[in-house]
XYZ file of C-alpha atoms in Angstrom:
608
model
C 112.100 130.705 97.318
C 115.188 132.867 96.857
C 118.724 132.257 98.116
C 117.925 134.665 100.945
C 115.038 132.406 101.947
C 117.352 129.393 101.834
C 119.835 131.211 104.046
C 117.060 132.145 106.471
C 115.889 128.529 106.603
C 119.387 127.322 107.415
C 119.596 129.967 110.135
C 116.324 128.704 111.675
C 117.570 125.114 111.569
C 121.249 125.214 112.583
C 121.508 121.405 112.441
C 121.386 121.752 108.640
C 124.430 124.033 108.400
C 126.828 121.103 107.646
C 124.611 120.214 104.641
C 126.490 120.803 101.374
C 125.000 122.131 98.151
C 124.819 118.688 96.499
C 122.990 117.229 99.493
C 120.525 120.116 99.470
C 119.739 119.829 95.761
C 119.345 116.045 96.014
C 116.884 116.433 98.869
C 114.910 118.988 96.890
C 114.818 116.760 93.796
C 113.869 113.619 95.706
C 111.300 115.602 97.662
C 109.710 116.732 94.401
C 109.502 113.092 93.273
C 107.651 112.251 96.504
C 105.319 115.268 96.375
C 102.429 113.487 94.645
C 102.506 110.641 97.169
C 102.554 113.127 100.038
C 99.609 115.043 98.578
C 97.603 111.843 98.108
C 97.751 111.198 101.850
C 96.692 114.725 102.828
C 93.067 115.714 103.394
C 93.938 119.412 103.138
C 96.114 119.960 100.098
C 96.479 123.727 100.356
C 99.683 123.601 102.374
C 102.404 120.969 102.791
C 102.080 118.825 105.914
C 104.357 119.751 108.830
C 105.470 116.127 109.208
C 106.244 113.625 106.458
C 104.200 110.399 106.298
C 106.283 107.479 107.639
C 106.500 105.682 104.259
C 107.696 108.835 102.498
C 110.144 109.633 105.293
C 111.682 106.169 105.010
C 111.768 106.409 101.192
C 113.590 109.759 101.201
C 116.066 108.655 103.863
C 116.955 105.475 101.969
C 117.175 107.143 98.555
C 119.412 109.893 99.973
C 121.581 107.395 101.852
C 120.814 109.040 105.195
C 120.589 106.788 108.239
C 119.171 109.500 110.502
C 115.541 110.107 109.506
C 115.366 113.118 111.834
C 117.739 114.948 109.480
C 115.358 114.285 106.573
C 112.421 115.520 108.671
C 114.337 118.680 109.532
C 115.099 119.274 105.839
C 111.401 118.907 105.139
C 110.485 121.392 107.860
C 112.952 123.874 106.381
C 112.199 123.487 102.667
C 108.675 122.049 102.425
C 107.269 125.280 100.955
C 109.904 125.269 98.223
C 109.171 121.634 97.334
C 105.387 122.164 97.423
C 105.500 125.016 94.892
C 108.445 123.784 92.812
C 107.862 122.947 89.109
C 107.929 119.272 88.194
C 111.472 117.920 87.908
C 112.788 115.579 85.201
C 114.790 112.949 87.080
C 117.845 111.234 85.660
C 117.763 107.494 85.047
C 119.968 106.827 88.077
C 117.717 108.968 90.288
C 114.675 106.980 89.176
C 116.383 103.688 90.021
C 117.545 104.863 93.459
C 114.237 106.462 94.399
C 112.105 103.579 93.141
C 114.111 100.918 94.949
C 113.484 102.766 98.195
C 109.852 103.594 97.427
C 108.785 100.075 96.409
C 109.881 98.751 99.785
C 107.509 101.257 101.404
C 104.389 100.532 99.351
C 104.755 103.441 96.943
C 106.797 104.175 93.826
C 108.178 106.665 91.387
C 105.174 107.681 89.272
C 102.710 106.141 91.697
C 99.461 106.083 89.684
C 96.610 107.905 91.442
C 93.076 108.950 90.455
C 92.987 112.416 88.850
C 90.339 113.540 91.374
C 90.208 113.927 95.155
C 86.507 114.835 95.398
C 83.407 113.184 93.953
C 82.753 114.338 90.393
C 78.983 113.807 90.656
C 77.527 117.286 91.190
C 74.480 115.825 92.908
C 76.651 114.120 95.536
C 77.309 115.838 98.885
C 80.983 114.906 98.493
C 81.291 117.080 95.398
C 83.390 120.236 95.637
C 84.328 122.875 93.091
C 88.014 122.385 93.939
C 89.974 119.378 95.158
C 91.950 121.167 97.866
C 89.969 119.351 100.580
C 89.750 115.635 99.804
C 86.318 114.042 100.289
C 87.165 110.617 98.852
C 88.359 107.904 101.232
C 89.168 104.194 101.544
C 92.259 104.022 99.321
C 93.101 100.662 97.756
C 96.527 100.027 96.259
C 98.149 97.222 94.321
C 101.285 96.549 92.314
C 101.390 97.371 88.612
C 103.764 97.973 85.714
C 103.991 101.221 83.769
C 105.441 101.009 80.251
C 107.007 104.322 79.238
C 108.855 105.759 76.265
C 111.845 107.284 78.088
C 112.129 105.392 81.373
C 111.378 101.868 80.189
C 109.188 99.430 82.105
C 108.673 100.740 85.636
C 107.462 98.754 88.651
C 104.861 101.004 90.269
C 101.909 101.083 92.603
C 98.431 102.241 91.650
C 95.721 103.438 94.024
C 91.990 104.137 93.889
C 89.629 106.170 96.094
C 86.011 105.690 97.147
C 83.050 108.001 97.668
C 80.992 106.732 100.600
C 78.098 109.045 99.784
C 77.308 107.786 96.269
C 79.168 104.438 96.317
C 81.488 105.216 93.422
C 85.143 104.149 93.258
C 87.569 106.343 91.344
C 90.480 104.789 89.453
C 93.147 106.433 87.329
C 91.169 106.409 84.049
C 87.580 105.805 85.113
C 85.060 105.510 87.929
C 82.773 102.588 88.756
C 79.454 102.924 90.574
C 78.792 100.072 92.968
C 75.406 99.241 91.431
C 76.090 99.851 87.728
C 79.126 97.613 86.999
C 80.157 100.093 84.290
C 83.453 101.846 83.770
C 82.751 105.506 83.046
C 85.922 107.052 81.678
C 86.851 110.640 82.403
C 86.750 113.062 79.489
C 89.732 113.510 77.191
C 92.747 111.266 76.664
C 94.914 110.627 79.749
C 98.701 110.565 79.553
C 98.705 107.037 81.023
C 96.150 104.369 80.077
C 95.325 101.212 82.018
C 95.303 98.341 79.528
C 94.914 95.511 82.062
C 94.459 95.093 85.793
C 98.197 95.326 86.468
C 99.503 97.059 83.338
C 99.556 100.713 82.264
C 100.992 102.225 79.078
C 101.835 105.839 78.319
C 99.710 107.421 75.609
C 102.923 108.594 73.936
C 104.012 104.954 73.640
C 100.601 103.895 72.326
C 100.866 106.629 69.696
C 104.217 105.118 68.681
C 102.588 101.681 68.427
C 99.768 103.094 66.296
C 102.135 104.772 63.846
C 104.261 101.633 63.607
C 101.156 99.628 62.718
C 100.098 102.154 60.078
C 103.418 102.915 58.411
C 105.491 99.841 59.254
C 102.729 97.204 59.296
C 104.074 96.030 62.659
C 101.957 93.511 64.530
C 101.245 93.677 68.252
C 103.573 90.723 68.865
C 106.405 92.393 66.964
C 105.872 95.657 68.848
C 106.032 93.744 72.134
C 109.311 92.133 71.054
C 110.768 95.472 69.970
C 109.801 97.164 73.220
C 111.074 94.372 75.470
C 114.360 94.245 73.593
C 115.087 97.920 72.918
C 112.944 100.149 75.157
C 112.138 98.248 78.355
C 115.323 99.576 79.993
C 116.941 102.993 79.399
C 120.308 101.340 78.711
C 119.005 98.560 76.463
C 121.500 99.368 73.726
C 124.278 98.589 76.209
C 122.640 95.489 77.665
C 122.050 94.115 74.152
C 125.688 94.594 73.108
C 127.751 93.337 76.030
C 131.027 92.929 74.134
C 130.834 96.284 72.404
C 130.180 98.081 75.717
C 132.310 95.847 77.949
C 133.835 98.811 79.804
C 130.466 100.174 80.966
C 128.284 97.070 80.832
C 128.463 96.331 84.567
C 127.553 99.930 85.436
C 124.304 99.635 83.468
C 123.363 96.166 84.634
C 120.072 96.304 86.541
C 118.206 93.868 88.767
C 114.471 93.674 88.241
C 112.224 93.260 91.291
C 110.856 89.728 91.473
C 107.315 90.726 92.484
C 106.679 92.649 89.253
C 106.211 91.477 85.670
C 108.049 93.981 83.474
C 107.602 92.238 80.130
C 105.164 93.792 77.680
C 102.694 91.272 76.239
C 101.277 91.380 72.727
C 97.696 91.371 74.024
C 98.446 94.476 76.077
C 99.747 96.199 72.946
C 96.544 95.256 71.096
C 94.202 96.199 73.925
C 96.120 99.407 74.534
C 95.915 100.356 70.864
C 92.161 99.741 70.754
C 91.439 101.531 74.035
C 93.626 104.484 73.042
C 91.805 104.692 69.697
C 88.400 104.623 71.394
C 89.424 107.363 73.815
C 90.742 109.487 70.948
C 87.517 109.043 69.014
C 85.354 109.914 72.025
C 87.483 112.947 72.819
C 87.286 114.218 69.236
C 83.484 114.000 69.427
C 83.265 115.376 72.995
C 81.892 112.060 74.214
C 82.497 109.800 77.209
C 83.607 106.188 76.866
C 81.616 103.673 78.915
C 82.685 100.018 79.120
C 81.486 97.014 81.159
C 83.501 96.549 84.343
C 82.918 92.891 85.213
C 84.150 91.225 82.010
C 86.653 88.414 82.380
C 89.273 90.124 80.220
C 89.999 93.391 78.447
C 89.340 91.947 74.993
C 85.725 91.119 75.880
C 85.355 94.460 77.639
C 86.365 96.398 74.523
C 84.336 94.342 72.044
C 80.965 96.193 72.251
C 82.568 99.624 71.901
C 84.734 98.473 68.987
C 81.722 96.933 67.238
C 79.788 100.171 67.690
C 82.649 102.212 66.277
C 83.121 99.851 63.327
C 79.417 100.137 62.577
C 79.749 103.917 62.531
C 82.656 103.605 60.087
C 80.333 101.813 57.649
C 78.329 104.992 57.190
C 79.165 108.618 57.872
C 81.391 108.045 60.905
C 84.762 108.567 59.246
C 86.513 111.795 60.160
C 86.912 112.822 56.502
C 83.478 111.734 55.286
C 82.712 115.279 54.070
C 86.102 115.685 52.377
C 86.391 117.747 49.195
C 89.478 119.038 47.392
C 90.532 120.182 43.915
C 91.387 116.605 42.940
C 87.995 115.090 43.766
C 85.570 118.043 43.627
C 85.425 119.388 40.068
C 83.579 122.566 39.062
C 83.180 123.360 35.343
C 80.949 125.208 32.909
C 78.478 123.296 30.787
C 77.573 124.205 27.199
C 75.069 126.786 28.457
C 77.597 128.512 30.708
C 76.169 127.096 33.941
C 78.535 126.067 36.730
C 78.347 122.329 37.353
C 80.018 120.182 39.987
C 81.180 116.584 39.826
C 82.147 114.363 42.734
C 82.933 110.712 42.308
C 83.132 107.889 44.815
C 85.215 104.776 44.224
C 84.428 101.410 45.802
C 86.661 98.359 46.066
C 87.532 95.494 48.396
C 90.887 95.088 50.129
C 91.630 91.458 50.999
C 93.188 91.990 54.426
C 90.791 89.675 56.215
C 90.923 88.533 59.809
C 89.860 85.333 61.545
C 86.104 84.800 61.728
C 83.506 82.101 62.280
C 83.454 79.403 59.570
C 79.659 79.600 59.353
C 78.975 81.557 56.173
C 78.533 85.308 56.717
C 78.492 84.923 60.508
C 79.578 88.142 62.230
C 79.811 86.874 65.812
C 83.432 87.166 67.060
C 85.461 84.065 67.864
C 86.134 83.347 71.524
C 89.810 83.043 70.573
C 91.924 82.597 67.449
C 92.262 78.914 68.312
C 88.589 78.369 67.535
C 87.097 77.874 64.073
C 83.515 78.630 65.066
C 81.937 81.293 67.240
C 80.106 80.226 70.435
C 76.790 80.206 68.532
C 78.100 77.756 65.920
C 80.537 75.754 68.049
C 78.388 72.646 67.544
C 79.433 72.618 63.869
C 82.923 71.591 64.978
C 81.503 68.079 65.345
C 80.110 68.016 61.794
C 81.865 66.676 58.714
C 83.975 69.261 56.868
C 82.409 68.308 53.536
C 79.855 70.831 52.331
C 76.248 69.678 52.671
C 77.247 66.651 54.747
C 75.427 66.667 58.086
C 77.088 63.557 59.541
C 79.186 63.761 62.695
C 82.945 63.481 62.448
C 84.731 60.367 63.616
C 86.985 60.726 66.637
C 90.351 62.154 65.623
C 89.135 63.238 62.192
C 87.563 66.253 60.480
C 85.238 64.160 58.315
C 82.724 61.382 58.732
C 83.350 57.720 57.885
C 82.519 58.122 54.184
C 85.663 57.015 52.252
C 85.285 59.783 49.664
C 85.087 62.384 52.416
C 88.069 60.862 54.218
C 90.107 61.113 51.006
C 89.635 64.892 51.018
C 90.832 65.049 54.615
C 93.935 63.008 53.790
C 94.702 65.401 50.944
C 94.432 68.350 53.335
C 96.802 66.891 55.912
C 99.117 65.786 53.116
C 99.704 69.468 52.467
C 100.966 69.800 56.039
C 103.485 67.001 55.498
C 104.705 68.698 52.345
C 105.187 71.941 54.288
C 107.145 70.079 56.965
C 109.405 68.580 54.292
C 110.031 72.011 52.770
C 110.971 73.432 56.158
C 113.338 70.517 56.749
C 115.077 71.294 53.456
C 115.456 74.925 54.511
C 117.133 73.851 57.744
C 119.515 71.523 55.889
C 120.837 74.380 53.755
C 121.177 76.665 56.760
C 118.166 78.906 56.173
C 116.669 80.183 59.424
C 113.142 78.957 60.062
C 111.183 81.128 62.542
C 110.330 79.210 65.679
C 108.007 81.744 67.298
C 105.897 83.054 64.433
C 102.811 81.934 66.336
C 102.186 81.880 70.089
C 103.568 78.810 71.890
C 101.194 75.906 72.225
C 99.453 76.567 68.895
C 100.185 74.206 66.034
C 100.481 74.977 62.339
C 97.115 73.286 61.932
C 95.444 75.742 64.312
C 96.795 78.701 62.385
C 96.310 77.341 58.857
C 94.054 79.597 56.836
C 91.002 78.206 55.119
C 91.712 75.559 52.501
C 89.115 74.144 50.115
C 89.693 70.588 48.892
C 87.632 69.372 45.941
C 87.342 65.918 44.451
C 88.700 65.840 40.894
C 89.192 63.400 38.054
C 92.735 62.675 39.218
C 92.028 62.832 42.937
C 91.492 65.624 45.488
C 92.791 69.083 44.528
C 93.138 72.406 46.337
C 90.960 75.156 44.864
C 91.002 78.895 45.314
C 88.665 80.127 48.050
C 86.779 82.178 45.462
C 86.868 79.454 42.856
C 83.602 78.276 41.319
C 82.796 74.580 40.932
C 83.576 73.289 37.476
C 80.634 72.586 35.215
C 79.571 69.006 34.704
C 79.246 66.391 37.404
C 78.800 67.717 40.911
C 81.956 67.401 42.996
C 82.537 67.071 46.697
C 83.968 70.091 48.490
C 85.372 70.286 51.991
C 86.488 73.276 54.043
C 89.491 72.852 56.345
C 91.450 75.297 58.460
C 90.277 78.625 59.813
C 88.176 81.030 57.793
C 89.017 84.686 57.313
C 86.685 87.527 56.480
C 86.360 88.005 52.737
C 87.593 91.602 52.548
C 87.455 95.129 53.888
C 85.257 97.172 51.553
C 86.288 100.792 51.023
C 84.551 103.808 49.539
C 86.887 106.696 48.747
C 87.154 109.891 46.794
C 89.156 110.135 43.576
C 92.007 111.774 45.509
C 92.356 108.660 47.690
C 90.741 109.927 50.910
C 88.704 107.091 52.435
C 85.094 107.958 53.261
C 83.921 104.704 54.828
C 84.879 101.098 55.484
C 82.948 97.910 56.120
C 83.887 94.290 56.786
C 82.451 91.808 54.281
C 82.375 88.340 55.795
C 81.170 85.905 53.152
C 81.693 87.589 49.778
C 81.713 90.893 47.914
C 78.038 90.501 47.019
C 76.457 93.383 45.117
C 73.568 93.436 47.608
C 76.070 94.069 50.407
C 77.837 96.732 48.329
C 74.491 98.430 47.726
C 73.680 98.481 51.448
C 77.172 99.782 52.206
C 76.874 102.542 49.598
C 73.468 103.590 50.954
C 74.901 103.793 54.481
C 77.764 105.948 53.211
C 75.451 108.261 51.242
C 72.224 108.088 53.283
C 70.332 110.939 51.588
C 69.703 111.702 47.896
C 71.570 114.989 48.333
C 74.684 113.176 49.561
C 74.940 110.743 46.637
C 77.860 111.378 44.262
C 77.509 112.170 40.588
C 79.526 109.035 39.773
C 80.053 105.783 41.674
C 83.011 103.784 40.302
C 83.004 100.047 41.075
C 84.545 97.125 39.182
C 81.233 95.215 39.239
C 78.900 98.133 38.594
C 77.002 96.295 35.863
C 75.810 93.705 38.396
C 75.227 96.397 41.029
C 73.102 98.469 38.655
C 71.134 95.393 37.594
C 70.517 94.528 41.252
C 69.248 98.031 42.009
C 66.898 97.917 39.024
C 65.643 94.461 40.004
C 64.660 95.603 43.508
C 63.479 99.004 42.251
C 66.002 100.887 44.394
C 65.956 104.510 43.185
C 68.402 105.858 45.771
C 71.236 106.200 43.229
C 69.031 107.026 40.244
C 70.929 110.279 39.674
C 74.344 108.636 39.978
C 76.328 107.339 37.024
C 77.908 103.928 37.578
C 80.925 103.467 35.318
C 83.342 100.581 35.704
C 86.934 101.713 36.083
C 88.910 101.653 32.841
C 91.238 98.802 33.820
C 88.527 96.336 34.848
C 86.248 97.335 32.005
C 88.923 96.502 29.425
C 90.093 93.298 31.109
C 87.117 91.668 32.820
C 83.893 92.803 31.132
C 82.545 91.175 27.987
C 81.685 93.137 24.872
C 78.578 90.974 24.574
C 77.230 92.186 27.922
C 74.718 94.734 26.667
C 73.733 95.967 30.128
C 77.367 96.644 30.973
C 78.058 98.413 27.665
C 74.898 100.494 27.937
C 75.117 101.630 31.558
C 78.703 101.116 32.771
C 81.099 101.892 29.903
C 83.202 104.816 31.204
C 83.316 106.305 27.701
C 79.519 106.693 27.845
C 79.898 109.492 30.404
C 81.240 112.600 28.613
C 81.348 114.523 31.914
C 84.267 112.314 32.947
C 86.357 113.425 29.967
C 88.022 116.824 29.693
C 88.282 118.845 26.484
C 91.797 117.509 25.873
C 90.477 113.930 25.933
C 91.930 113.041 29.347
C 89.961 111.685 32.278
C 88.861 114.196 34.912
C 89.392 111.580 37.635
C 91.763 108.721 38.185
C 89.255 105.874 37.971
C 91.815 103.367 39.305
C 92.277 105.120 42.656
C 90.744 102.174 44.496
C 93.218 99.700 43.019
C 96.154 101.924 43.888
C 94.916 102.215 47.468
C 94.738 98.394 47.642
C 98.285 98.068 46.344
C 99.530 100.494 48.974
C 98.015 98.506 51.842
């Protein structure tokens, strides 16, 4: 619309002639903010409606400070075409506050979250259309929600869904649910806003920020929630957090949050948002569609099957860079006969960044919550004595049975807790801050104590390393207390450091598990590397020979130089014969230097 068109509109509606330029531009901007809500209520979306819906009319009148709604309706009649075709506006913070206060009172909001479709997406349904100009979906349902954004902070919003009466499918912002399937079928691609809980949505841009903070800053979900609530939840957080420094403008930026909305980001929503965002990214990259159960009690349980499936894929050829090759890890050279030869090596190692798991050895069933020590399948073991191989029930209020020797181990374990309390008391006395919220409220130090092994010794019970082996001689009692963590994350990578695959090892870094993991990563003889570097290759090679596994028969298995010099005996003939890195001349260049960095795996571990 040109200025001539504006002039013509004012001529057609003489009651608007007193309207000044500021009032006109504000109406146009506020009208653009309401456009999506107006369109949602229109069956025919080709043209703007001649009359504004009552809720939108009231919202615009209040946000513009106009008592006479007929004036707003006249402005709409004059400029509706301009608003309908106008590009999306970027509102100022004060415009968002003013508009949203008015909209919330009328059952809508700034950035009201709607389904991305107005017609049924099932091509076999009679409600399907090639375009969404004429809406075929009906029965809208709306409820209050919170949208966490990067630029505008935490916004109180409304979200709505639509229903197809022909095929009984309800359409939400991110997914649709068929009445009889109880499955959430997500739309293709990655949406700009993701629903992480029934009443909480997070922008994908913010979830990308969370993901990068976790990767590069090692920030936990709880720390990200604290950072967001303190620094990003309101556009003027830097002023609100520094009242004295900004005393002259503090009152101007002071905001009142609506009581009916929860605008605080929770750590579980950060975690669930990160996982859901990652799953949607992975599906989009592979041109797939994410499908999750709809009727789960919480988002964590809903995501679990899809996460387990993805983790299983990462144990084999599912990593994005599985087929990686570069000049650092893919070597081509001439042999003595002038033939071109290629060498690729794979390096395997465990990274001890375990997470909570069931205390039953090598159990892979997830815990119901981090407060539990056993999964639902092994919950009955909570009532058994903590001493290994003791099948007696615990006594009330204890972790062991009535056996005095067993009780002595328990006393030693809880004695550690008293010592920790004394150390913290000393810190407080000298003025050192002791974190009071390092764990969620209501959870004691005992609940969050990692696994501790207490062993009976000559001079009384002693704490032993989780990987420690029982001393030779008389058999000693051992008891496990606290929560168990997975043993390690096992990695296979190229010499350049690019990770090919990852697997969670629950009980130990057993060579049988490493062999299965390696076979999953290199499933065909053609995919196996020329060299497989592993710090326990002598045991791995012996295991493969014992079970007659020929899968890696064409692969050399050297131990990396550091571990070979420090942790492998000269008297171990099998190790010296098959795993000494110097026994593989292809790994050594003409100048005597190694072709590959055999300690890549250790450097990756050190870097987190």
